[in-house]
Amino acid sequence: QGNAPGVMVGANSGQPGSSTNIRVRGVGSITAGSAPLYVIDGAVVQSDNISQVARSQDPLSNINPNDIESITILKDASATALYGSRGANGVIVVTTKSGKAGKTKIEFSAQYGFSQRQEGKVKLMNSQQLLGYQREILKNRGSFSDSDISSTLRPDALANTNTDWISEAYRTGKTQSYEVSISGGNERTRYFVSGDYFKQEGILKGSDFERFSTRLNLDNKFSDKFDMSLRMNLSYTNQFNAGGGNTFSSPILGSFFNSPFIPARNPDGTAPDGFRGTVPGTVGYEAFGGIPANFRPTLLGGNFLHSLDRNYVLNNNLRNITNLQAGWNIAKGLRLSTNINSDLIVITEKSYRDPTTYDGAQLSGYLTEASTFSSSFLNNYMLSYQKNIGEHNLSTRLVFEYQFNDRRFFTASGQNIASGALTVLDIAAKPAAVGGSNSQSSFIGYLATLNYDYKSKYFVGGTYRIDGSSRFAPNNRFGNFWSASAAWRISQEEFMKDVSFVDDLKLRVSYGTTGNAALNSNYPFQGLYSFSASYNNLPASIPSSPGNPNLGWEKSGMFDIGIDFSLFNRRLTGSVEYYDKRSEALLLDVPLSRTTGFSSQTRNSGAIQNRGWEIALSGVIIDKADLRWTVDFNIATLENKILGLTDGQTFLTNPGNGNQRLEVGRPIASWFMPEWAGVNAETGAPQWYDKDGNLTNSYAAAVRRWVGKALPDYTGGITNTFNWKGLDFSFMFYFVAGGQVYNSSRSFLVSDGSRSTFNQSTDALTYWKQAGDISENPKAVFGNGSASANTSSRFLESNDYIRLRNVRLGYNLPKSLLSKIKADKVYIYAQAQNLLTFTNYRGFDPDISTAPVGVTGTTPEQGGVEFFPYTNGKTVTFGINVGF
């Protein structure tokens, strides 16, 4: 994040191990996937969500980060050609470490760190503030006398308890990791072996992540003719997921909604269940003392402290990623190689709801167990040839590849659980549900490339590719894609020889086409029946998909032009690039009349454009004696526009977010909702705009308008690095600007009295009170019937921000000390993440809210909506690396 221009990175959740949303050069599709392809050591890995009951894991969460040698982002069509249509949304290439010829090296690394919650700008009322506020809004309603309010409805005794529910929900999370690696070899054989243990406690109680992983990287040169390499990573993870902010028993929701009047625990320290009612003597309300039962506030969804000790969502993930490569040097410049890749995932999940908790009480306990097996096998063969004739250099290659994917799901649920100590389906008294599925897809590709350069000064290249996917109709199964590129190293020309400050100057240009087949279904072209139905206890089938026998590839064309330079004896290096990517024949879910029996059909229709500038600069500011100061800066712009939809329609409702509309000429995630017009200074009534553009205090008369967009205009980062003798110090800022987020959390916490049983933000205290007041918030009334907290641009906010993303201080012990302990290196360091955030955004975390958007309707692809998210924490970590 912040290191690669044109790459938007947003955290889906602070849940340890959860996936990160990445978009390369914008959002290029509406219904089909827009995520990049992950390639780890040549193996194409699965990165979509295949978990059934828990949050999906990030494709890199199974890998020890200390094993990674480099990460490269491929963006343009020429660079991604090797991966074909699978690389239509960019490619993230991860290369892990290899052994080197020489003495055997042993390295040990250890880390220990702490994480705490980022408060953001949300401050909750304490008991005294909430008591005063609720008395005021009860009085504003006009239905109660002052004496009734103070003596019975909201007595003083309520403020005797001041529970800080946020402190009860969150904690200081601890992180630890230990890793050992052995590497070495000779001219024939090189090896790298590592093993690591990683454990992270989430800042939200009930969330943890634990990983055991091992890696073997082996390179062997049998002779000058034959060689082989093996890359294998085996990992096992345990992930406990905290309840999300959209569930009532969630500690996130409870910590912000629960009233501070309510004690978190009984006098004996136990956590009451909090949902059994308000009858005197009921279990869980002993701590209310003398407060009459009729006026005791209730807990939303029960007491999450009671649930946390009993309910859980567990994900166990066993994963093996293997790449085996063999090569034969047939003759000088001629080589035949083959790659066999496999990515095997076995997931077992369990979701348990104890009968003594709010979630499990109605069904006397509920248990769901799920298993998932997902495999991806890829085999390719490459024949490459390279020839140098004087100053002419020619290279070409032919590639054939085949990929097969297989997924199998099984899930079963039971209710009426005898005991929380026996959480297996066999003890469920009543079966609740059972389900399962099996799905396959395959991919085939043919590739030819040709590259030529003269004097390493003039470069031209071209690729032609034929890709086939089983997801498309037989008559449209294959797509033809190509790319062409050229480059001119200007600095090699005679007229540049006297320009002494230019070390290198290269102009490059490319254009290419790619395809997209990233759909949620493996059979979108087929009209399908589901046999999961039953009739009179007999098997039955029902239509489940309308199919489309003409469905084919979504296609994109990208133009790219850039200049790379190195100046002043390499004191300043960088690149400036412009791209224009246009996707057409989109795989679009087109709405159908309900009379057809279906809500939509996938068709090739519509077009989207993404274009922008990318600038990356690296400069050496000081390089004297032992001091070196370098600065790395990058910035990217993005302009996203829908160029067409379907059947002449100019707009469609965003299926993933009803407050957005897809309209020709506008960005993909554009906000369309009633426009807030502020508060009437004379009456305190909320105001919107009606269809004629006039002010109205009737929400029913307010019309929806274009009020913003979710995608940012700018992203970037700047990193400063200082090296002095054995010390190194660096800090990096990341920034985002130009997008708007719908702060749904705020609509609950500043509700003007409509959420009268919930706690409220201190911002709710500043509301209109008398004629002439200029206030952001309208008059607050208990039970608020003005609809002021309904969806409107009132809660649409700019989430521009600058964040101190990373700070690091390290020290390499001098050789004089290393010789005494017989070590090759000892490096100690401290680093911190997310220390400071500068923003006017009034939500929880602007980083969470800028997660790249789409419109598929699956979390978190909701187009920039914040609703009580699991935020990223502030983290401080201490570590040591020792090498022998």
mmCIF file with all atom_site columns, N, CA, C and O in Angstrom, residues 577-600:
data_model
loop_
_atom_site.group_PDB
_atom_site.id
_atom_site.type_symbol
_atom_site.label_atom_id
_atom_site.label_alt_id
_atom_site.label_comp_id
_atom_site.label_asym_id
_atom_site.label_entity_id
_atom_site.label_seq_id
_atom_site.pdbx_PDB_ins_code
_atom_site.Cartn_x
_atom_site.Cartn_y
_atom_site.Cartn_z
_atom_site.occupancy
_atom_site.B_iso_or_equiv
_atom_site.pdbx_formal_charge
_atom_site.auth_seq_id
_atom_site.auth_comp_id
_atom_site.auth_asym_id
_atom_site.auth_atom_id
_atom_site.pdbx_PDB_model_num
ATOM 1  N N  . GLU A 1 577 ? 3.933   7.752   -16.518 1.00 0.00 ? 577 GLU A N  1
ATOM 2  C CA . GLU A 1 577 ? 3.189   6.827   -17.378 1.00 0.00 ? 577 GLU A CA 1
ATOM 3  C C  . GLU A 1 577 ? 1.737   7.268   -17.495 1.00 0.00 ? 577 GLU A C  1
ATOM 4  O O  . GLU A 1 577 ? 1.143   7.778   -16.532 1.00 0.00 ? 577 GLU A O  1
ATOM 5  N N  . TYR A 1 578 ? 1.166   7.067   -18.669 1.00 0.00 ? 578 TYR A N  1
ATOM 6  C CA . TYR A 1 578 ? -0.246  7.319   -18.900 1.00 0.00 ? 578 TYR A CA 1
ATOM 7  C C  . TYR A 1 578 ? -0.869  6.061   -19.492 1.00 0.00 ? 578 TYR A C  1
ATOM 8  O O  . TYR A 1 578 ? -0.276  5.396   -20.353 1.00 0.00 ? 578 TYR A O  1
ATOM 9  N N  . TYR A 1 579 ? -2.062  5.702   -19.011 1.00 0.00 ? 579 TYR A N  1
ATOM 10 C CA . TYR A 1 579 ? -2.750  4.524   -19.542 1.00 0.00 ? 579 TYR A CA 1
ATOM 11 C C  . TYR A 1 579 ? -4.207  4.843   -19.808 1.00 0.00 ? 579 TYR A C  1
ATOM 12 O O  . TYR A 1 579 ? -4.803  5.737   -19.205 1.00 0.00 ? 579 TYR A O  1
ATOM 13 N N  . ASP A 1 580 ? -4.755  4.090   -20.726 1.00 0.00 ? 580 ASP A N  1
ATOM 14 C CA . ASP A 1 580 ? -6.177  4.199   -21.067 1.00 0.00 ? 580 ASP A CA 1
ATOM 15 C C  . ASP A 1 580 ? -6.669  2.784   -21.324 1.00 0.00 ? 580 ASP A C  1
ATOM 16 O O  . ASP A 1 580 ? -6.297  2.142   -22.307 1.00 0.00 ? 580 ASP A O  1
ATOM 17 N N  . LYS A 1 581 ? -7.489  2.283   -20.408 1.00 0.00 ? 581 LYS A N  1
ATOM 18 C CA . LYS A 1 581 ? -8.000  0.912   -20.504 1.00 0.00 ? 581 LYS A CA 1
ATOM 19 C C  . LYS A 1 581 ? -9.505  0.960   -20.729 1.00 0.00 ? 581 LYS A C  1
ATOM 20 O O  . LYS A 1 581 ? -10.237 1.589   -19.958 1.00 0.00 ? 581 LYS A O  1
ATOM 21 N N  . ARG A 1 582 ? -9.958  0.269   -21.796 1.00 0.00 ? 582 ARG A N  1
ATOM 22 C CA . ARG A 1 582 ? -11.380 0.241   -22.109 1.00 0.00 ? 582 ARG A CA 1
ATOM 23 C C  . ARG A 1 582 ? -11.853 -1.212  -22.205 1.00 0.00 ? 582 ARG A C  1
ATOM 24 O O  . ARG A 1 582 ? -11.312 -1.986  -22.982 1.00 0.00 ? 582 ARG A O  1
ATOM 25 N N  . SER A 1 583 ? -12.841 -1.529  -21.399 1.00 0.00 ? 583 SER A N  1
ATOM 26 C CA . SER A 1 583 ? -13.409 -2.879  -21.376 1.00 0.00 ? 583 SER A CA 1
ATOM 27 C C  . SER A 1 583 ? -14.772 -2.852  -22.046 1.00 0.00 ? 583 SER A C  1
ATOM 28 O O  . SER A 1 583 ? -15.581 -1.940  -21.797 1.00 0.00 ? 583 SER A O  1
ATOM 29 N N  . GLU A 1 584 ? -15.036 -3.827  -22.887 1.00 0.00 ? 584 GLU A N  1
ATOM 30 C CA . GLU A 1 584 ? -16.308 -3.882  -23.598 1.00 0.00 ? 584 GLU A CA 1
ATOM 31 C C  . GLU A 1 584 ? -16.829 -5.306  -23.607 1.00 0.00 ? 584 GLU A C  1
ATOM 32 O O  . GLU A 1 584 ? -16.151 -6.237  -23.162 1.00 0.00 ? 584 GLU A O  1
ATOM 33 N N  . ALA A 1 585 ? -18.048 -5.475  -24.115 1.00 0.00 ? 585 ALA A N  1
ATOM 34 C CA . ALA A 1 585 ? -18.732 -6.772  -24.055 1.00 0.00 ? 585 ALA A CA 1
ATOM 35 C C  . ALA A 1 585 ? -18.689 -7.297  -22.625 1.00 0.00 ? 585 ALA A C  1
ATOM 36 O O  . ALA A 1 585 ? -18.386 -8.471  -22.372 1.00 0.00 ? 585 ALA A O  1
ATOM 37 N N  . LEU A 1 586 ? -18.977 -6.401  -21.677 1.00 0.00 ? 586 LEU A N  1
ATOM 38 C CA . LEU A 1 586 ? -18.882 -6.743  -20.263 1.00 0.00 ? 586 LEU A CA 1
ATOM 39 C C  . LEU A 1 586 ? -19.764 -7.935  -19.920 1.00 0.00 ? 586 LEU A C  1
ATOM 40 O O  . LEU A 1 586 ? -20.852 -8.107  -20.477 1.00 0.00 ? 586 LEU A O  1
ATOM 41 N N  . LEU A 1 587 ? -19.290 -8.738  -18.997 1.00 0.00 ? 587 LEU A N  1
ATOM 42 C CA . LEU A 1 587 ? -20.113 -9.818  -18.447 1.00 0.00 ? 587 LEU A CA 1
ATOM 43 C C  . LEU A 1 587 ? -21.039 -9.187  -17.416 1.00 0.00 ? 587 LEU A C  1
ATOM 44 O O  . LEU A 1 587 ? -20.715 -9.065  -16.236 1.00 0.00 ? 587 LEU A O  1
ATOM 45 N N  . LEU A 1 588 ? -22.198 -8.766  -17.878 1.00 0.00 ? 588 LEU A N  1
ATOM 46 C CA . LEU A 1 588 ? -23.100 -7.948  -17.082 1.00 0.00 ? 588 LEU A CA 1
ATOM 47 C C  . LEU A 1 588 ? -24.361 -8.724  -16.723 1.00 0.00 ? 588 LEU A C  1
ATOM 48 O O  . LEU A 1 588 ? -24.975 -9.348  -17.589 1.00 0.00 ? 588 LEU A O  1
ATOM 49 N N  . ASP A 1 589 ? -24.732 -8.690  -15.446 1.00 0.00 ? 589 ASP A N  1
ATOM 50 C CA . ASP A 1 589 ? -26.006 -9.270  -15.024 1.00 0.00 ? 589 ASP A CA 1
ATOM 51 C C  . ASP A 1 589 ? -27.116 -8.278  -15.360 1.00 0.00 ? 589 ASP A C  1
ATOM 52 O O  . ASP A 1 589 ? -27.315 -7.277  -14.659 1.00 0.00 ? 589 ASP A O  1
ATOM 53 N N  . VAL A 1 590 ? -27.825 -8.546  -16.430 1.00 0.00 ? 590 VAL A N  1
ATOM 54 C CA . VAL A 1 590 ? -28.865 -7.646  -16.926 1.00 0.00 ? 590 VAL A CA 1
ATOM 55 C C  . VAL A 1 590 ? -30.197 -8.012  -16.266 1.00 0.00 ? 590 VAL A C  1
ATOM 56 O O  . VAL A 1 590 ? -30.602 -9.184  -16.273 1.00 0.00 ? 590 VAL A O  1
ATOM 57 N N  . PRO A 1 591 ? -30.906 -7.048  -15.669 1.00 0.00 ? 591 PRO A N  1
ATOM 58 C CA . PRO A 1 591 ? -32.188 -7.346  -15.023 1.00 0.00 ? 591 PRO A CA 1
ATOM 59 C C  . PRO A 1 591 ? -33.209 -7.896  -16.021 1.00 0.00 ? 591 PRO A C  1
ATOM 60 O O  . PRO A 1 591 ? -33.277 -7.471  -17.174 1.00 0.00 ? 591 PRO A O  1
ATOM 61 N N  . LEU A 1 592 ? -33.993 -8.876  -15.543 1.00 0.00 ? 592 LEU A N  1
ATOM 62 C CA . LEU A 1 592 ? -35.069 -9.455  -16.343 1.00 0.00 ? 592 LEU A CA 1
ATOM 63 C C  . LEU A 1 592 ? -36.404 -9.207  -15.655 1.00 0.00 ? 592 LEU A C  1
ATOM 64 O O  . LEU A 1 592 ? -36.466 -9.002  -14.435 1.00 0.00 ? 592 LEU A O  1
ATOM 65 N N  . SER A 1 593 ? -37.452 -9.252  -16.431 1.00 0.00 ? 593 SER A N  1
ATOM 66 C CA . SER A 1 593 ? -38.793 -9.171  -15.855 1.00 0.00 ? 593 SER A CA 1
ATOM 67 C C  . SER A 1 593 ? -39.006 -10.393 -14.964 1.00 0.00 ? 593 SER A C  1
ATOM 68 O O  . SER A 1 593 ? -38.643 -11.520 -15.315 1.00 0.00 ? 593 SER A O  1
ATOM 69 N N  . ARG A 1 594 ? -39.608 -10.167 -13.807 1.00 0.00 ? 594 ARG A N  1
ATOM 70 C CA . ARG A 1 594 ? -39.863 -11.268 -12.870 1.00 0.00 ? 594 ARG A CA 1
ATOM 71 C C  . ARG A 1 594 ? -40.807 -12.310 -13.461 1.00 0.00 ? 594 ARG A C  1
ATOM 72 O O  . ARG A 1 594 ? -40.872 -13.445 -12.977 1.00 0.00 ? 594 ARG A O  1
ATOM 73 N N  . THR A 1 595 ? -41.527 -11.948 -14.500 1.00 0.00 ? 595 THR A N  1
ATOM 74 C CA . THR A 1 595 ? -42.434 -12.916 -15.126 1.00 0.00 ? 595 THR A CA 1
ATOM 75 C C  . THR A 1 595 ? -41.661 -14.053 -15.799 1.00 0.00 ? 595 THR A C  1
ATOM 76 O O  . THR A 1 595 ? -42.238 -15.092 -16.106 1.00 0.00 ? 595 THR A O  1
ATOM 77 N N  . THR A 1 596 ? -40.367 -13.849 -16.035 1.00 0.00 ? 596 THR A N  1
ATOM 78 C CA . THR A 1 596 ? -39.540 -14.912 -16.622 1.00 0.00 ? 596 THR A CA 1
ATOM 79 C C  . THR A 1 596 ? -39.190 -15.978 -15.588 1.00 0.00 ? 596 THR A C  1
ATOM 80 O O  . THR A 1 596 ? -38.716 -17.060 -15.948 1.00 0.00 ? 596 THR A O  1
ATOM 81 N N  . GLY A 1 597 ? -39.374 -15.652 -14.315 1.00 0.00 ? 597 GLY A N  1
ATOM 82 C CA . GLY A 1 597 ? -38.963 -16.570 -13.256 1.00 0.00 ? 597 GLY A CA 1
ATOM 83 C C  . GLY A 1 597 ? -37.549 -16.323 -12.773 1.00 0.00 ? 597 GLY A C  1
ATOM 84 O O  . GLY A 1 597 ? -37.095 -16.991 -11.848 1.00 0.00 ? 597 GLY A O  1
ATOM 85 N N  . PHE A 1 598 ? -36.853 -15.356 -13.371 1.00 0.00 ? 598 PHE A N  1
ATOM 86 C CA . PHE A 1 598 ? -35.478 -15.043 -12.991 1.00 0.00 ? 598 PHE A CA 1
ATOM 87 C C  . PHE A 1 598 ? -35.338 -13.534 -12.815 1.00 0.00 ? 598 PHE A C  1
ATOM 88 O O  . PHE A 1 598 ? -36.064 -12.750 -13.433 1.00 0.00 ? 598 PHE A O  1
ATOM 89 N N  . SER A 1 599 ? -34.380 -13.146 -11.979 1.00 0.00 ? 599 SER A N  1
ATOM 90 C CA . SER A 1 599 ? -34.174 -11.717 -11.739 1.00 0.00 ? 599 SER A CA 1
ATOM 91 C C  . SER A 1 599 ? -33.172 -11.112 -12.711 1.00 0.00 ? 599 SER A C  1
ATOM 92 O O  . SER A 1 599 ? -33.197 -9.908  -12.962 1.00 0.00 ? 599 SER A O  1
ATOM 93 N N  . SER A 1 600 ? -32.256 -11.923 -13.261 1.00 0.00 ? 600 SER A N  1
ATOM 94 C CA . SER A 1 600 ? -31.245 -11.380 -14.162 1.00 0.00 ? 600 SER A CA 1
ATOM 95 C C  . SER A 1 600 ? -30.681 -12.479 -15.049 1.00 0.00 ? 600 SER A C  1
ATOM 96 O O  . SER A 1 600 ? -30.864 -13.672 -14.793 1.00 0.00 ? 600 SER A O  1
#
